[in-house]
C-alpha positions as a printed Julia matrix, in Angstrom:
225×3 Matrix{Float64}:
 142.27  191.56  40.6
 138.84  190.87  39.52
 135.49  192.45  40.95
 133.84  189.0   41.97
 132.56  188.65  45.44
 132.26  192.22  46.46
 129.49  191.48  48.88
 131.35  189.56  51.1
 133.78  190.85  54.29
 137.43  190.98  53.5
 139.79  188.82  55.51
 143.2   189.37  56.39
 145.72  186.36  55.66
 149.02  186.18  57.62
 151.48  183.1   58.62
 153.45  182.86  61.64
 156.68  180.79  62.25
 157.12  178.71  65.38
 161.24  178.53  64.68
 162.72  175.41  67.21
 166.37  175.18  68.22
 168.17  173.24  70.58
 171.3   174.27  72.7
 173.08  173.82  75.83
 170.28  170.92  76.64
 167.47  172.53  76.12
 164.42  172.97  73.23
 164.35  176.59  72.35
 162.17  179.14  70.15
 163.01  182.34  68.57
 160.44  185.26  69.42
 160.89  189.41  69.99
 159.29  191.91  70.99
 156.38  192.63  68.86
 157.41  196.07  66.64
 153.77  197.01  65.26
 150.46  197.98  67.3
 148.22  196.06  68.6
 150.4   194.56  70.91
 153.56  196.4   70.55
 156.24  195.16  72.95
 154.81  192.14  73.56
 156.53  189.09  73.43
 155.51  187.66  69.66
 156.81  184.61  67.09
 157.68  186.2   63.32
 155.17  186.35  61.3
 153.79  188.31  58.28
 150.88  188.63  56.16
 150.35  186.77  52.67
 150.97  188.83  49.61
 148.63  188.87  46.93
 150.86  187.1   44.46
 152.1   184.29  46.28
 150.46  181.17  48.08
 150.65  180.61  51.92
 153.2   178.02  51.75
 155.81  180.63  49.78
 154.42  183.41  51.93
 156.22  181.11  55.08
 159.16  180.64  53.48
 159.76  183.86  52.54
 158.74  184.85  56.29
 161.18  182.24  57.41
 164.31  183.11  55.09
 163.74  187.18  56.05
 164.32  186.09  59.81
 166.84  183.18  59.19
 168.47  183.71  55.85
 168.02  179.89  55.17
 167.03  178.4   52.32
 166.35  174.56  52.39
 165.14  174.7   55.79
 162.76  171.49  57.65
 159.47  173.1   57.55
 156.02  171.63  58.07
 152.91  173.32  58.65
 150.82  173.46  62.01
 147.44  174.68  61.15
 144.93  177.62  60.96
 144.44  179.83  64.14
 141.06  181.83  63.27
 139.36  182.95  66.07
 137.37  185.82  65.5
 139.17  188.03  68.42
 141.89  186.56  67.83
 143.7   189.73  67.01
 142.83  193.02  68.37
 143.51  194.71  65.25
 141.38  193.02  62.34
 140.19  190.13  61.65
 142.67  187.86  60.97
 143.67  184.38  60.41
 146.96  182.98  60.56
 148.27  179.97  58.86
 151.13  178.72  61.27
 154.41  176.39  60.79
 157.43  175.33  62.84
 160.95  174.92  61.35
 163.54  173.2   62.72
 167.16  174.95  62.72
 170.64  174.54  64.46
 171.09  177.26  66.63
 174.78  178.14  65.22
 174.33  178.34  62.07
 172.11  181.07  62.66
 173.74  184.34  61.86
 173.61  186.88  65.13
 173.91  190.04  62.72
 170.64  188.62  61.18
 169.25  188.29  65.19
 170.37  191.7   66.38
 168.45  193.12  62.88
 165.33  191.56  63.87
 165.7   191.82  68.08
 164.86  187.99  68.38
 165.98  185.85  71.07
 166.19  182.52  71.73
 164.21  181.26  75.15
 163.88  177.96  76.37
 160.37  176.79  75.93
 160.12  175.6   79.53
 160.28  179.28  80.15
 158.47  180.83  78.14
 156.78  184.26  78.56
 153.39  185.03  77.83
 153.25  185.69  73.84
 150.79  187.88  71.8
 147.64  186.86  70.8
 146.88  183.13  70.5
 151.18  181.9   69.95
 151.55  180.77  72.78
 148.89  177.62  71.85
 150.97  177.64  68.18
 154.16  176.53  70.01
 152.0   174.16  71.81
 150.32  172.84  69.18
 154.08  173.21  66.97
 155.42  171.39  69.72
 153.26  168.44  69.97
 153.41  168.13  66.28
 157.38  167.82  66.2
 156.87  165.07  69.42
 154.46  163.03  67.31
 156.94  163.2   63.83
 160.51  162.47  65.66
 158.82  158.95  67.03
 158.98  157.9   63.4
 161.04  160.36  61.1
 165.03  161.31  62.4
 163.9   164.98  61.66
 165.01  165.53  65.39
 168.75  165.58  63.74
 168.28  169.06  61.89
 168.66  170.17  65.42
 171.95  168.79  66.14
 175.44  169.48  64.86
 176.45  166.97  62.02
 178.51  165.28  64.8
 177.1   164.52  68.18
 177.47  162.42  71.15
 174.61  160.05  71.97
 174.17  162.05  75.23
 173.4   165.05  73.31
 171.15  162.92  70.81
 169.19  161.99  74.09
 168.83  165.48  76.04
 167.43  166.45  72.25
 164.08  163.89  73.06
 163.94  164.36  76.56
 163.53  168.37  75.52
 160.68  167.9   73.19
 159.47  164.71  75.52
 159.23  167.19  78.71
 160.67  163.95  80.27
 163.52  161.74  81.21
 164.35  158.52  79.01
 165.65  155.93  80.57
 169.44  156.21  79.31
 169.89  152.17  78.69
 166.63  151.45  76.49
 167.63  154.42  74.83
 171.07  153.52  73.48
 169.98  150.23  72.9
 167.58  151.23  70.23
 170.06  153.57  68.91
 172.74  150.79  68.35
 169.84  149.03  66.62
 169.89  151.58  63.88
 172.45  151.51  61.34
 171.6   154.84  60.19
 172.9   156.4   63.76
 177.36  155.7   62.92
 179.71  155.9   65.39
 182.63  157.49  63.79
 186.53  157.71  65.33
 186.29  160.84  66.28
 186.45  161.78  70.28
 184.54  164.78  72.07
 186.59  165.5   75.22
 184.53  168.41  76.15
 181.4   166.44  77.56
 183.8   165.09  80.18
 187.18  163.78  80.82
 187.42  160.68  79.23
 185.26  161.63  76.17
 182.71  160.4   74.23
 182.14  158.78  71.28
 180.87  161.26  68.48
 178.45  160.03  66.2
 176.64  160.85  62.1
 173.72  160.49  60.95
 173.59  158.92  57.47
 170.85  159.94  55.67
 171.44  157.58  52.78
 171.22  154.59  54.64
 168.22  155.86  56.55
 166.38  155.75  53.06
 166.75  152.23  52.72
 165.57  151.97  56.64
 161.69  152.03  57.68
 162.11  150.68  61.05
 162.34  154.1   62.54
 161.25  154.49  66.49
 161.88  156.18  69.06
């Protein structure tokens, strides 16, 4: 490290993950109890701070892969969260992101390690600091991108009934969707294929289970929902 602005105030540098899942119907997040003062106990999202020899966009996935063990994962950033009190501590300003994962193929041993849980966001308890606005602001991020990118379908298994596919948007929606306009635009889509096999779980007669093909989606721009 060189010796070149020594006059000004040093800054600390952190990120902080804002990790979505979706299960039994509902959008969820993965938070714990915060293990380092100030603010141990409380309720907190993962983060950590940027090392010296990598950038902020490594320094996330890194973050991320520690917590998930996932490499490969959907991953955007959110924004900068730098207000000066922001963090009892120091001063500090965190770079945030939200990444989208399905819920079972995250490993419990890897949950238990870190004490992370996952809560529905409807229900969410108040979080350290300024997360609580992150997930908002993660959250209306994700609302905006599934309305013209499939990225809603790293949430779901790699088969799923067009039920499930609509409980996904009504969860990051906050609303109903009316269920006939709905599955009309699906069947619109070629990328959304119904395949032959039956889930019989949902209810007794079953329902059609259903793939998303991301090669034909490639050749597709017509995208909305």
């Amino acid at each position: 490290m060189t010796s070149f602005y020594f006059e000004h105030q040093k800054i600390y540098l952190s990120v902080d993950c804002i990790i979505f899942g979706f299960d039994d119907n509902k959008l969820k997040i993965l938070i714990g109890r915060r293990q380092m003062d100030p603010g141990r106990g409380e309720w907190s999202l993962y983060g950590g701070f940027v090392r010296n020899d990598e950038s902020v966009d490594e320094a996330a996935n890194r973050t991320l892969f520690e917590l998930t063990g996932m490499h490969d994962v959907y991953m955007r950033q959110v924004g900068a969260f730098g207000s000066v009190n922001r963090d009892p501590g120091e001063r500090v300003v965190s770079v945030a992101y939200y990444a989208l994962i399905k819920v079972k193929d995250y490993d419990e041993k890897l949950q238990k390690t870190h004490e992370v849980e996952w809560v529905d966001i409807e229900k969410m308890p108040p979080l350290f600091s300024d997360h609580y606005e992150m997930v908002l602001q993660a959250r209306k991020l994700m609302r905006q991108k599934m309305k013209t990118n499939p990225v809603g379908f790293e949430l779901l298994p790699e088969l799923f009934t067009l039920t499930q596919l609509q409980r996904l948007y009504e969860a990051v929606n906050g609303e109903e969707l009316d269920k006939r306009n709905f599955r009309k635009r699906i069947k619109d889509m070629d990328f959304i294929e119904k395949t032959e096999y039956i889930d019989k779980q949902s209810s007794k007669r079953g329902a059609s289970l259903y793939h998303f093909n991301k090669r034909a989606f490639s050749e597709d721009s017509n995208f909305k929902l």
